[in-house]
């Protein structure tokens, strides 16, 4: 461990880590726009096209990092211009034009380096340019990386509005007077800077991975562009630091190890990222399926009484659910206070009745909407309403009710349960054993008066003891207080 820490404090290691961090930050930030603009292949092409510039710069300046930078930058910009010219003037597909130009430029670079090594008595290690050699980073390389990083971030901050508009709405940006072409070339110019800067750390072949992998990972976590840019830059830095550390520990090449760390972060995020991650999606689907089953059972119990073991079998057949699933869901509903299992058979509590009424209301209102507004007949509407009754929010149901003129009957002649005017968080919405407080403000003075008679003042703490079919029992003021269901659904709690 001491030898490892000693290595990290060596001047060459500090230079290597510094250059890697700067490159990771630069590529991470720029990569967001490359990915969002579907320019990943162009970034790959640009990274491969810089080799001829290195050859030409060596012929004029010798082994000079600044000369390499200027030559590679010129080659990158030339490649961008050639790709654009071929795309606009030759009958060639865009991706094919990119492939043709970058492979030709890449081949010229390899031939040029081989020619210099064979005929000019010099040694240019092709592997250093292809895969990087961060351990040979010089102070001038670090200075160049600092300049490129600061310049790139400054340009993105200054032209953020233009980059944002041309990335998501290029037509609107053009109408606003923003030059889409000029913004594109600005991004290509910055990309060329990043590629040349990364040549020493990860090499021209792997630089595209540092451009697209952190950005793709960040896009799994956020929708806000600024947050994506910040996270992508952080991921680029993390990939660079840990890639270097693992390379030292495993005696491996730092460049590929940095790319590997970035790839591992992306892989983990594919599974764990909120909303977009595989596990998150699986868990969300699982919860939604359980919610649908719970609501189907509640709606069934609202219509049918379960008084014998044979009634369970009938429920299983009607709901097309296995018995073990029904029993498992009934236990869950019992814990949430929607069902009371006293006596061994399920009965809806007042909370369960409220939920059933909401489901039935959504179902029948949507059936009415399909007939009155969509022109469907009565035979076509039931299945669609069965599916959507679990997805319609209260606000949507209220809006449908308003558009229909507050009907009292559905197309089949069944009554539509009226809207319950209850607080956003009422006493009846709590679960058994859940704690809360009486809110300062209630729906009206009558409710405040009834609470006062029960001894329940604002800010009085309580815990829900049980939820029955027609009452809610709470523990407050060192005693149990029985509250009628009609009152419980109107009491505002926090």
PDB file of N, CA and C in Angstrom, residues 239-328:
ATOM      1  N   UNK A 239     -13.920   8.278 -14.199  1.00  0.00           N
ATOM      2  CA  UNK A 239     -13.370   7.230 -15.071  1.00  0.00           C
ATOM      3  C   UNK A 239     -11.863   7.396 -15.222  1.00  0.00           C
ATOM      4  N   UNK A 240     -11.412   8.638 -15.372  1.00  0.00           N
ATOM      5  CA  UNK A 240      -9.983   8.891 -15.547  1.00  0.00           C
ATOM      6  C   UNK A 240      -9.192   8.535 -14.288  1.00  0.00           C
ATOM      7  N   UNK A 241      -9.687   8.971 -13.136  1.00  0.00           N
ATOM      8  CA  UNK A 241      -8.953   8.734 -11.879  1.00  0.00           C
ATOM      9  C   UNK A 241      -8.885   7.246 -11.548  1.00  0.00           C
ATOM     10  N   UNK A 242     -10.045   6.588 -11.539  1.00  0.00           N
ATOM     11  CA  UNK A 242     -10.054   5.173 -11.155  1.00  0.00           C
ATOM     12  C   UNK A 242      -9.422   4.299 -12.236  1.00  0.00           C
ATOM     13  N   UNK A 243      -9.541   4.714 -13.495  1.00  0.00           N
ATOM     14  CA  UNK A 243      -8.864   3.975 -14.556  1.00  0.00           C
ATOM     15  C   UNK A 243      -7.360   3.991 -14.363  1.00  0.00           C
ATOM     16  N   UNK A 244      -6.831   5.148 -14.000  1.00  0.00           N
ATOM     17  CA  UNK A 244      -5.389   5.252 -13.754  1.00  0.00           C
ATOM     18  C   UNK A 244      -4.982   4.424 -12.536  1.00  0.00           C
ATOM     19  N   UNK A 245      -5.766   4.513 -11.461  1.00  0.00           N
ATOM     20  CA  UNK A 245      -5.444   3.757 -10.239  1.00  0.00           C
ATOM     21  C   UNK A 245      -5.447   2.255 -10.507  1.00  0.00           C
ATOM     22  N   UNK A 246      -6.484   1.763 -11.189  1.00  0.00           N
ATOM     23  CA  UNK A 246      -6.560   0.329 -11.487  1.00  0.00           C
ATOM     24  C   UNK A 246      -5.428  -0.097 -12.411  1.00  0.00           C
ATOM     25  N   UNK A 247      -5.047   0.782 -13.348  1.00  0.00           N
ATOM     26  CA  UNK A 247      -3.954   0.451 -14.262  1.00  0.00           C
ATOM     27  C   UNK A 247      -2.641   0.286 -13.505  1.00  0.00           C
ATOM     28  N   UNK A 248      -2.414   1.158 -12.512  1.00  0.00           N
ATOM     29  CA  UNK A 248      -1.195   1.042 -11.700  1.00  0.00           C
ATOM     30  C   UNK A 248      -1.228  -0.233 -10.862  1.00  0.00           C
ATOM     31  N   UNK A 249      -2.392  -0.517 -10.264  1.00  0.00           N
ATOM     32  CA  UNK A 249      -2.511  -1.710  -9.420  1.00  0.00           C
ATOM     33  C   UNK A 249      -2.368  -2.995 -10.223  1.00  0.00           C
ATOM     34  N   UNK A 250      -2.901  -3.007 -11.442  1.00  0.00           N
ATOM     35  CA  UNK A 250      -2.908  -4.221 -12.263  1.00  0.00           C
ATOM     36  C   UNK A 250      -1.795  -4.239 -13.298  1.00  0.00           C
ATOM     37  N   UNK A 251      -0.934  -3.196 -13.256  1.00  0.00           N
ATOM     38  CA  UNK A 251       0.176  -3.102 -14.206  1.00  0.00           C
ATOM     39  C   UNK A 251      -0.340  -3.202 -15.646  1.00  0.00           C
ATOM     40  N   UNK A 252      -1.310  -2.340 -15.961  1.00  0.00           N
ATOM     41  CA  UNK A 252      -1.947  -2.369 -17.273  1.00  0.00           C
ATOM     42  C   UNK A 252      -1.836  -0.997 -17.927  1.00  0.00           C
ATOM     43  N   UNK A 253      -2.310  -0.897 -19.164  1.00  0.00           N
ATOM     44  CA  UNK A 253      -2.307   0.366 -19.901  1.00  0.00           C
ATOM     45  C   UNK A 253      -3.408   1.277 -19.357  1.00  0.00           C
ATOM     46  N   UNK A 254      -3.090   2.496 -18.914  1.00  0.00           N
ATOM     47  CA  UNK A 254      -4.110   3.370 -18.309  1.00  0.00           C
ATOM     48  C   UNK A 254      -5.238   3.758 -19.257  1.00  0.00           C
ATOM     49  N   UNK A 255      -4.923   4.001 -20.548  1.00  0.00           N
ATOM     50  CA  UNK A 255      -5.950   4.442 -21.490  1.00  0.00           C
ATOM     51  C   UNK A 255      -7.124   3.483 -21.596  1.00  0.00           C
ATOM     52  N   UNK A 256      -6.875   2.230 -21.980  1.00  0.00           N
ATOM     53  CA  UNK A 256      -7.981   1.266 -22.039  1.00  0.00           C
ATOM     54  C   UNK A 256      -8.662   1.049 -20.691  1.00  0.00           C
ATOM     55  N   UNK A 257      -7.900   1.148 -19.586  1.00  0.00           N
ATOM     56  CA  UNK A 257      -8.507   0.950 -18.268  1.00  0.00           C
ATOM     57  C   UNK A 257      -9.495   2.072 -17.946  1.00  0.00           C
ATOM     58  N   UNK A 258      -9.190   3.302 -18.362  1.00  0.00           N
ATOM     59  CA  UNK A 258     -10.127   4.418 -18.169  1.00  0.00           C
ATOM     60  C   UNK A 258     -11.424   4.171 -18.932  1.00  0.00           C
ATOM     61  N   UNK A 259     -11.284   3.695 -20.156  1.00  0.00           N
ATOM     62  CA  UNK A 259     -12.469   3.386 -20.967  1.00  0.00           C
ATOM     63  C   UNK A 259     -13.263   2.252 -20.330  1.00  0.00           C
ATOM     64  N   UNK A 260     -12.557   1.267 -19.777  1.00  0.00           N
ATOM     65  CA  UNK A 260     -13.231   0.142 -19.126  1.00  0.00           C
ATOM     66  C   UNK A 260     -14.030   0.610 -17.912  1.00  0.00           C
ATOM     67  N   UNK A 261     -13.454   1.503 -17.108  1.00  0.00           N
ATOM     68  CA  UNK A 261     -14.181   2.038 -15.945  1.00  0.00           C
ATOM     69  C   UNK A 261     -15.424   2.791 -16.402  1.00  0.00           C
ATOM     70  N   UNK A 262     -15.287   3.593 -17.456  1.00  0.00           N
ATOM     71  CA  UNK A 262     -16.449   4.317 -17.990  1.00  0.00           C
ATOM     72  C   UNK A 262     -17.522   3.344 -18.458  1.00  0.00           C
ATOM     73  N   UNK A 263     -17.081   2.252 -19.101  1.00  0.00           N
ATOM     74  CA  UNK A 263     -18.040   1.239 -19.549  1.00  0.00           C
ATOM     75  C   UNK A 263     -18.728   0.533 -18.396  1.00  0.00           C
ATOM     76  N   UNK A 264     -17.980   0.271 -17.311  1.00  0.00           N
ATOM     77  CA  UNK A 264     -18.579  -0.369 -16.133  1.00  0.00           C
ATOM     78  C   UNK A 264     -19.612   0.550 -15.475  1.00  0.00           C
ATOM     79  N   UNK A 265     -19.308   1.842 -15.401  1.00  0.00           N
ATOM     80  CA  UNK A 265     -20.269   2.800 -14.842  1.00  0.00           C
ATOM     81  C   UNK A 265     -21.547   2.831 -15.673  1.00  0.00           C
ATOM     82  N   UNK A 266     -21.389   2.758 -16.988  1.00  0.00           N
ATOM     83  CA  UNK A 266     -22.569   2.738 -17.863  1.00  0.00           C
ATOM     84  C   UNK A 266     -23.375   1.460 -17.645  1.00  0.00           C
ATOM     85  N   UNK A 267     -22.686   0.326 -17.549  1.00  0.00           N
ATOM     86  CA  UNK A 267     -23.373  -0.958 -17.366  1.00  0.00           C
ATOM     87  C   UNK A 267     -24.161  -0.979 -16.064  1.00  0.00           C
ATOM     88  N   UNK A 268     -23.536  -0.507 -14.988  1.00  0.00           N
ATOM     89  CA  UNK A 268     -24.234  -0.445 -13.694  1.00  0.00           C
ATOM     90  C   UNK A 268     -25.451   0.467 -13.794  1.00  0.00           C
ATOM     91  N   UNK A 269     -25.295   1.589 -14.485  1.00  0.00           N
ATOM     92  CA  UNK A 269     -26.395   2.550 -14.609  1.00  0.00           C
ATOM     93  C   UNK A 269     -27.549   1.998 -15.426  1.00  0.00           C
ATOM     94  N   UNK A 270     -27.238   1.175 -16.423  1.00  0.00           N
ATOM     95  CA  UNK A 270     -28.302   0.564 -17.229  1.00  0.00           C
ATOM     96  C   UNK A 270     -29.257  -0.228 -16.340  1.00  0.00           C
ATOM     97  N   UNK A 271     -28.732  -0.813 -15.277  1.00  0.00           N
ATOM     98  CA  UNK A 271     -29.564  -1.608 -14.375  1.00  0.00           C
ATOM     99  C   UNK A 271     -30.145  -0.784 -13.226  1.00  0.00           C
ATOM    100  N   UNK A 272     -29.370   0.177 -12.702  1.00  0.00           N
ATOM    101  CA  UNK A 272     -29.758   0.829 -11.447  1.00  0.00           C
ATOM    102  C   UNK A 272     -30.282   2.248 -11.595  1.00  0.00           C
ATOM    103  N   UNK A 273     -30.143   2.871 -12.745  1.00  0.00           N
ATOM    104  CA  UNK A 273     -30.573   4.267 -12.891  1.00  0.00           C
ATOM    105  C   UNK A 273     -32.066   4.413 -12.621  1.00  0.00           C
ATOM    106  N   UNK A 274     -32.463   5.442 -11.867  1.00  0.00           N
ATOM    107  CA  UNK A 274     -33.896   5.652 -11.615  1.00  0.00           C
ATOM    108  C   UNK A 274     -34.644   5.976 -12.897  1.00  0.00           C
ATOM    109  N   UNK A 275     -35.845   5.451 -13.016  1.00  0.00           N
ATOM    110  CA  UNK A 275     -36.757   5.641 -14.145  1.00  0.00           C
ATOM    111  C   UNK A 275     -36.327   4.863 -15.390  1.00  0.00           C
ATOM    112  N   UNK A 276     -35.070   5.018 -15.825  1.00  0.00           N
ATOM    113  CA  UNK A 276     -34.640   4.380 -17.064  1.00  0.00           C
ATOM    114  C   UNK A 276     -33.904   3.062 -16.840  1.00  0.00           C
ATOM    115  N   UNK A 277     -33.472   2.794 -15.625  1.00  0.00           N
ATOM    116  CA  UNK A 277     -32.740   1.566 -15.338  1.00  0.00           C
ATOM    117  C   UNK A 277     -33.623   0.331 -15.410  1.00  0.00           C
ATOM    118  N   UNK A 278     -33.009  -0.799 -15.776  1.00  0.00           N
ATOM    119  CA  UNK A 278     -33.764  -2.041 -15.953  1.00  0.00           C
ATOM    120  C   UNK A 278     -34.440  -2.466 -14.657  1.00  0.00           C
ATOM    121  N   UNK A 279     -33.713  -2.435 -13.532  1.00  0.00           N
ATOM    122  CA  UNK A 279     -34.284  -2.865 -12.247  1.00  0.00           C
ATOM    123  C   UNK A 279     -35.398  -1.920 -11.825  1.00  0.00           C
ATOM    124  N   UNK A 280     -35.196  -0.619 -12.030  1.00  0.00           N
ATOM    125  CA  UNK A 280     -36.229   0.364 -11.687  1.00  0.00           C
ATOM    126  C   UNK A 280     -37.506   0.097 -12.488  1.00  0.00           C
ATOM    127  N   UNK A 281     -37.331  -0.135 -13.800  1.00  0.00           N
ATOM    128  CA  UNK A 281     -38.503  -0.404 -14.645  1.00  0.00           C
ATOM    129  C   UNK A 281     -39.206  -1.682 -14.200  1.00  0.00           C
ATOM    130  N   UNK A 282     -38.402  -2.721 -13.877  1.00  0.00           N
ATOM    131  CA  UNK A 282     -38.990  -3.984 -13.422  1.00  0.00           C
ATOM    132  C   UNK A 282     -39.771  -3.770 -12.133  1.00  0.00           C
ATOM    133  N   UNK A 283     -39.193  -3.020 -11.199  1.00  0.00           N
ATOM    134  CA  UNK A 283     -39.854  -2.772  -9.919  1.00  0.00           C
ATOM    135  C   UNK A 283     -41.126  -1.944 -10.112  1.00  0.00           C
ATOM    136  N   UNK A 284     -41.061  -0.966 -11.000  1.00  0.00           N
ATOM    137  CA  UNK A 284     -42.240  -0.137 -11.270  1.00  0.00           C
ATOM    138  C   UNK A 284     -43.370  -0.974 -11.869  1.00  0.00           C
ATOM    139  N   UNK A 285     -43.019  -1.849 -12.812  1.00  0.00           N
ATOM    140  CA  UNK A 285     -44.035  -2.742 -13.410  1.00  0.00           C
ATOM    141  C   UNK A 285     -44.621  -3.665 -12.354  1.00  0.00           C
ATOM    142  N   UNK A 286     -43.763  -4.162 -11.459  1.00  0.00           N
ATOM    143  CA  UNK A 286     -44.236  -5.056 -10.396  1.00  0.00           C
ATOM    144  C   UNK A 286     -45.234  -4.339  -9.492  1.00  0.00           C
ATOM    145  N   UNK A 287     -44.886  -3.121  -9.082  1.00  0.00           N
ATOM    146  CA  UNK A 287     -45.787  -2.352  -8.223  1.00  0.00           C
ATOM    147  C   UNK A 287     -47.092  -2.027  -8.935  1.00  0.00           C
ATOM    148  N   UNK A 288     -47.007  -1.712 -10.230  1.00  0.00           N
ATOM    149  CA  UNK A 288     -48.216  -1.405 -10.991  1.00  0.00           C
ATOM    150  C   UNK A 288     -49.103  -2.638 -11.110  1.00  0.00           C
ATOM    151  N   UNK A 289     -48.490  -3.800 -11.354  1.00  0.00           N
ATOM    152  CA  UNK A 289     -49.272  -5.041 -11.441  1.00  0.00           C
ATOM    153  C   UNK A 289     -49.960  -5.343 -10.109  1.00  0.00           C
ATOM    154  N   UNK A 290     -49.232  -5.147  -9.004  1.00  0.00           N
ATOM    155  CA  UNK A 290     -49.833  -5.374  -7.684  1.00  0.00           C
ATOM    156  C   UNK A 290     -50.967  -4.388  -7.431  1.00  0.00           C
ATOM    157  N   UNK A 291     -50.790  -3.144  -7.864  1.00  0.00           N
ATOM    158  CA  UNK A 291     -51.837  -2.134  -7.694  1.00  0.00           C
ATOM    159  C   UNK A 291     -53.098  -2.530  -8.460  1.00  0.00           C
ATOM    160  N   UNK A 292     -52.911  -3.008  -9.693  1.00  0.00           N
ATOM    161  CA  UNK A 292     -54.059  -3.421 -10.512  1.00  0.00           C
ATOM    162  C   UNK A 292     -54.790  -4.589  -9.852  1.00  0.00           C
ATOM    163  N   UNK A 293     -54.026  -5.581  -9.366  1.00  0.00           N
ATOM    164  CA  UNK A 293     -54.645  -6.740  -8.710  1.00  0.00           C
ATOM    165  C   UNK A 293     -55.381  -6.303  -7.442  1.00  0.00           C
ATOM    166  N   UNK A 294     -54.733  -5.445  -6.643  1.00  0.00           N
ATOM    167  CA  UNK A 294     -55.378  -4.952  -5.419  1.00  0.00           C
ATOM    168  C   UNK A 294     -56.696  -4.252  -5.729  1.00  0.00           C
ATOM    169  N   UNK A 295     -56.685  -3.405  -6.744  1.00  0.00           N
ATOM    170  CA  UNK A 295     -57.895  -2.655  -7.085  1.00  0.00           C
ATOM    171  C   UNK A 295     -58.969  -3.570  -7.654  1.00  0.00           C
ATOM    172  N   UNK A 296     -58.559  -4.593  -8.410  1.00  0.00           N
ATOM    173  CA  UNK A 296     -59.543  -5.558  -8.920  1.00  0.00           C
ATOM    174  C   UNK A 296     -60.205  -6.314  -7.764  1.00  0.00           C
ATOM    175  N   UNK A 297     -59.403  -6.695  -6.773  1.00  0.00           N
ATOM    176  CA  UNK A 297     -59.954  -7.411  -5.612  1.00  0.00           C
ATOM    177  C   UNK A 297     -60.890  -6.503  -4.814  1.00  0.00           C
ATOM    178  N   UNK A 298     -60.471  -5.253  -4.603  1.00  0.00           N
ATOM    179  CA  UNK A 298     -61.312  -4.301  -3.862  1.00  0.00           C
ATOM    180  C   UNK A 298     -62.633  -4.088  -4.585  1.00  0.00           C
ATOM    181  N   UNK A 299     -62.563  -3.939  -5.901  1.00  0.00           N
ATOM    182  CA  UNK A 299     -63.794  -3.732  -6.674  1.00  0.00           C
ATOM    183  C   UNK A 299     -64.692  -4.966  -6.611  1.00  0.00           C
ATOM    184  N   UNK A 300     -64.079  -6.143  -6.623  1.00  0.00           N
ATOM    185  CA  UNK A 300     -64.854  -7.386  -6.533  1.00  0.00           C
ATOM    186  C   UNK A 300     -65.544  -7.490  -5.173  1.00  0.00           C
ATOM    187  N   UNK A 301     -64.799  -7.177  -4.095  1.00  0.00           N
ATOM    188  CA  UNK A 301     -65.382  -7.247  -2.748  1.00  0.00           C
ATOM    189  C   UNK A 301     -66.472  -6.197  -2.549  1.00  0.00           C
ATOM    190  N   UNK A 302     -66.415  -5.138  -3.336  1.00  0.00           N
ATOM    191  CA  UNK A 302     -67.446  -4.100  -3.260  1.00  0.00           C
ATOM    192  C   UNK A 302     -68.786  -4.625  -3.786  1.00  0.00           C
ATOM    193  N   UNK A 303     -68.706  -5.613  -4.684  1.00  0.00           N
ATOM    194  CA  UNK A 303     -69.926  -6.157  -5.298  1.00  0.00           C
ATOM    195  C   UNK A 303     -70.355  -7.480  -4.671  1.00  0.00           C
ATOM    196  N   UNK A 304     -69.384  -8.236  -4.128  1.00  0.00           N
ATOM    197  CA  UNK A 304     -69.685  -9.585  -3.644  1.00  0.00           C
ATOM    198  C   UNK A 304     -69.221  -9.762  -2.203  1.00  0.00           C
ATOM    199  N   UNK A 305     -69.954 -10.550  -1.462  1.00  0.00           N
ATOM    200  CA  UNK A 305     -69.564 -10.912  -0.095  1.00  0.00           C
ATOM    201  C   UNK A 305     -68.830 -12.249  -0.112  1.00  0.00           C
ATOM    202  N   UNK A 306     -67.764 -12.335   0.660  1.00  0.00           N
ATOM    203  CA  UNK A 306     -67.024 -13.588   0.810  1.00  0.00           C
ATOM    204  C   UNK A 306     -67.364 -14.150   2.189  1.00  0.00           C
ATOM    205  N   UNK A 307     -68.174 -15.209   2.194  1.00  0.00           N
ATOM    206  CA  UNK A 307     -68.628 -15.782   3.467  1.00  0.00           C
ATOM    207  C   UNK A 307     -68.313 -17.266   3.596  1.00  0.00           C
ATOM    208  N   UNK A 308     -67.893 -17.893   2.486  1.00  0.00           N
ATOM    209  CA  UNK A 308     -67.569 -19.321   2.516  1.00  0.00           C
ATOM    210  C   UNK A 308     -66.287 -19.554   1.725  1.00  0.00           C
ATOM    211  N   UNK A 309     -65.651 -20.680   1.978  1.00  0.00           N
ATOM    212  CA  UNK A 309     -64.431 -21.026   1.256  1.00  0.00           C
ATOM    213  C   UNK A 309     -64.684 -21.109  -0.242  1.00  0.00           C
ATOM    214  N   UNK A 310     -65.877 -21.552  -0.631  1.00  0.00           N
ATOM    215  CA  UNK A 310     -66.202 -21.670  -2.055  1.00  0.00           C
ATOM    216  C   UNK A 310     -66.224 -20.307  -2.744  1.00  0.00           C
ATOM    217  N   UNK A 311     -66.478 -19.245  -1.968  1.00  0.00           N
ATOM    218  CA  UNK A 311     -66.504 -17.903  -2.556  1.00  0.00           C
ATOM    219  C   UNK A 311     -65.112 -17.483  -3.031  1.00  0.00           C
ATOM    220  N   UNK A 312     -64.080 -17.994  -2.363  1.00  0.00           N
ATOM    221  CA  UNK A 312     -62.714 -17.699  -2.807  1.00  0.00           C
ATOM    222  C   UNK A 312     -62.464 -18.268  -4.205  1.00  0.00           C
ATOM    223  N   UNK A 313     -62.938 -19.499  -4.410  1.00  0.00           N
ATOM    224  CA  UNK A 313     -62.763 -20.139  -5.710  1.00  0.00           C
ATOM    225  C   UNK A 313     -63.487 -19.357  -6.792  1.00  0.00           C
ATOM    226  N   UNK A 314     -64.673 -18.863  -6.469  1.00  0.00           N
ATOM    227  CA  UNK A 314     -65.444 -18.072  -7.425  1.00  0.00           C
ATOM    228  C   UNK A 314     -64.714 -16.762  -7.743  1.00  0.00           C
ATOM    229  N   UNK A 315     -64.132 -16.154  -6.716  1.00  0.00           N
ATOM    230  CA  UNK A 315     -63.350 -14.933  -6.934  1.00  0.00           C
ATOM    231  C   UNK A 315     -62.154 -15.207  -7.842  1.00  0.00           C
ATOM    232  N   UNK A 316     -61.474 -16.322  -7.592  1.00  0.00           N
ATOM    233  CA  UNK A 316     -60.315 -16.693  -8.397  1.00  0.00           C
ATOM    234  C   UNK A 316     -60.692 -16.864  -9.860  1.00  0.00           C
ATOM    235  N   UNK A 317     -61.837 -17.491 -10.111  1.00  0.00           N
ATOM    236  CA  UNK A 317     -62.282 -17.707 -11.490  1.00  0.00           C
ATOM    237  C   UNK A 317     -62.684 -16.393 -12.158  1.00  0.00           C
ATOM    238  N   UNK A 318     -63.405 -15.548 -11.435  1.00  0.00           N
ATOM    239  CA  UNK A 318     -63.884 -14.290 -12.018  1.00  0.00           C
ATOM    240  C   UNK A 318     -62.742 -13.315 -12.314  1.00  0.00           C
ATOM    241  N   UNK A 319     -61.752 -13.282 -11.423  1.00  0.00           N
ATOM    242  CA  UNK A 319     -60.634 -12.360 -11.607  1.00  0.00           C
ATOM    243  C   UNK A 319     -59.490 -12.974 -12.400  1.00  0.00           C
ATOM    244  N   UNK A 320     -59.588 -14.276 -12.695  1.00  0.00           N
ATOM    245  CA  UNK A 320     -58.542 -14.994 -13.423  1.00  0.00           C
ATOM    246  C   UNK A 320     -57.198 -14.874 -12.690  1.00  0.00           C
ATOM    247  N   UNK A 321     -57.240 -15.108 -11.382  1.00  0.00           N
ATOM    248  CA  UNK A 321     -56.047 -15.049 -10.549  1.00  0.00           C
ATOM    249  C   UNK A 321     -55.900 -16.345  -9.761  1.00  0.00           C
ATOM    250  N   UNK A 322     -54.645 -16.760  -9.540  1.00  0.00           N
ATOM    251  CA  UNK A 322     -54.404 -17.945  -8.729  1.00  0.00           C
ATOM    252  C   UNK A 322     -54.737 -17.654  -7.268  1.00  0.00           C
ATOM    253  N   UNK A 323     -55.121 -18.701  -6.545  1.00  0.00           N
ATOM    254  CA  UNK A 323     -55.561 -18.535  -5.167  1.00  0.00           C
ATOM    255  C   UNK A 323     -54.453 -17.964  -4.280  1.00  0.00           C
ATOM    256  N   UNK A 324     -53.203 -18.417  -4.483  1.00  0.00           N
ATOM    257  CA  UNK A 324     -52.116 -17.920  -3.631  1.00  0.00           C
ATOM    258  C   UNK A 324     -51.878 -16.425  -3.841  1.00  0.00           C
ATOM    259  N   UNK A 325     -52.096 -15.945  -5.069  1.00  0.00           N
ATOM    260  CA  UNK A 325     -51.946 -14.512  -5.339  1.00  0.00           C
ATOM    261  C   UNK A 325     -53.046 -13.731  -4.637  1.00  0.00           C
ATOM    262  N   UNK A 326     -54.273 -14.239  -4.690  1.00  0.00           N
ATOM    263  CA  UNK A 326     -55.401 -13.567  -4.028  1.00  0.00           C
ATOM    264  C   UNK A 326     -55.165 -13.477  -2.526  1.00  0.00           C
ATOM    265  N   UNK A 327     -54.747 -14.583  -1.922  1.00  0.00           N
ATOM    266  CA  UNK A 327     -54.514 -14.587  -0.474  1.00  0.00           C
ATOM    267  C   UNK A 327     -53.373 -13.642  -0.090  1.00  0.00           C
ATOM    268  N   UNK A 328     -52.325 -13.599  -0.920  1.00  0.00           N
ATOM    269  CA  UNK A 328     -51.199 -12.705  -0.656  1.00  0.00           C
ATOM    270  C   UNK A 328     -51.630 -11.243  -0.738  1.00  0.00           C
TER     271      UNK A 328
END
